[in-house]
Coordinates of C-alpha atoms in Angstrom, one line a residue:
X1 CA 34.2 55.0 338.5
X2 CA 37.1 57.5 339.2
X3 CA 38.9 56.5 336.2
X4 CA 35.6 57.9 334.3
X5 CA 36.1 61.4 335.7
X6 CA 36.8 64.2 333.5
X7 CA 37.8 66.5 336.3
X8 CA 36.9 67.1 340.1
X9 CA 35.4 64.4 341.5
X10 CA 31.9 64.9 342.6
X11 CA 30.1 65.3 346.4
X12 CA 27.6 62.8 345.9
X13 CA 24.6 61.1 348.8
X14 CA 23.2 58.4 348.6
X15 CA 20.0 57.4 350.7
X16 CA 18.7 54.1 349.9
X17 CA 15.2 53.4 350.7
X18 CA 14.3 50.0 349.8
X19 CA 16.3 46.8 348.8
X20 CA 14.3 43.5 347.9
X21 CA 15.8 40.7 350.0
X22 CA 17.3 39.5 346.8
X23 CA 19.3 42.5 346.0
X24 CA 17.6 42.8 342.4
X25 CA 15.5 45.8 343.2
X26 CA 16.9 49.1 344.7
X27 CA 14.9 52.4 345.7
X28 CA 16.1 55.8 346.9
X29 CA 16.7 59.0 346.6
X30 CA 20.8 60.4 345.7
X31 CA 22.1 64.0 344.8
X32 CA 25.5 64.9 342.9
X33 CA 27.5 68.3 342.4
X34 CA 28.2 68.8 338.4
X35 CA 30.7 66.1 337.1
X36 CA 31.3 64.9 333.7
X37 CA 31.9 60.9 333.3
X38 CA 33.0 59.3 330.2
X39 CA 30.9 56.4 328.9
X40 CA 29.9 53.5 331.3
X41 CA 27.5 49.9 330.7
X42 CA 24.6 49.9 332.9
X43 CA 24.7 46.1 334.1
X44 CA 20.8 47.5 335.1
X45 CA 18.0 49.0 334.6
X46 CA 17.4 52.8 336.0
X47 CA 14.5 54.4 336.2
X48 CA 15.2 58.4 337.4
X49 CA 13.0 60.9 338.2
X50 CA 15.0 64.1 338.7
X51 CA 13.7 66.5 341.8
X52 CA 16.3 69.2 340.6
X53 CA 19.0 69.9 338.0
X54 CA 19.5 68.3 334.9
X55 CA 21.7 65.8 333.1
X56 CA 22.8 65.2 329.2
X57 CA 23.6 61.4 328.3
X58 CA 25.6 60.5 325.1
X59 CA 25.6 57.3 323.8
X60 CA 27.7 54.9 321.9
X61 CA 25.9 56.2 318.4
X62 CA 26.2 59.6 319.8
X63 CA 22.7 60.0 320.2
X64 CA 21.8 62.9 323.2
X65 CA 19.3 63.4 325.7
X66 CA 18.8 66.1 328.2
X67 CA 16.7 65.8 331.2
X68 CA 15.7 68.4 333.4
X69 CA 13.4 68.6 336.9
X70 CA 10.6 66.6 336.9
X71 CA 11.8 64.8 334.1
X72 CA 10.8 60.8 333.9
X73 CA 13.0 58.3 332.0
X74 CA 14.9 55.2 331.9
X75 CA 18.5 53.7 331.4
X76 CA 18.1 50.2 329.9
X77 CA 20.5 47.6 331.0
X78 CA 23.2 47.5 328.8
X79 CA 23.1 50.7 327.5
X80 CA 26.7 52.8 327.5
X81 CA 26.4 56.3 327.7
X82 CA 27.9 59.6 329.4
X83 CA 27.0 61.6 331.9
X84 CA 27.7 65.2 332.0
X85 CA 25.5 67.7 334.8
X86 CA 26.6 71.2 334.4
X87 CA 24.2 71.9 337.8
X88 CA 23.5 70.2 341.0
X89 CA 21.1 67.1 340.6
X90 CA 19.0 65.1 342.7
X91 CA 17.0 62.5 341.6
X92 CA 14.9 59.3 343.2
X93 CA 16.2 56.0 341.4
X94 CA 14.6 52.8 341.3
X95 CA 17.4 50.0 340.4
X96 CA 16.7 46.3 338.9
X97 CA 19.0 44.1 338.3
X98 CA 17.6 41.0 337.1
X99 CA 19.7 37.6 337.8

């Protein structure tokens, strides 16, 4: 991911709650300082609720979306986009990576 940076790199935790035996679902809870990251592919799903802060995503077309707190949504597998948090974010995750 460090190659994605544009700038500091970020003081990230992550506490991982729950992991299904086979490794396709993931549950937790994980907090960032403000980073900007050029476009990645999501090779899974991510459903994020954020608990503070707020992120913008651009993707590929150039189309944007800001969350904020309380905010519910969802990165579909496959999608490439940005990520660019001007504020500290937390968020609780739940990862599935279908084989």
């Amino acid at each position: 991911m460090a190659e994605l940076l544009v700038g500091p790199t970020p003081q990230c935790r992550n506490h991982g709650d729950y992991k299904s035996s086979d490794g396709e679902l993931m549950v937790g809870t994980w907090d960032s300082t403000p980073y900007y990251r050029r476009a990645m592919a999501y090779r899974h799903y991510e459903l994020m609720y954020l608990l503070d802060g707020g992120v913008t995503f651009i993707d590929a077309a150039g189309t944007e979306g800001t969350f904020v707190k309380e905010d519910i949504f969802l990165v579909e597998q496959g999608a490439s986009c940005s990520w660019d948090s001007q504020v500290h974010v937390k968020k609780v995750y739940c990862i599935y990576r279908p084989a």
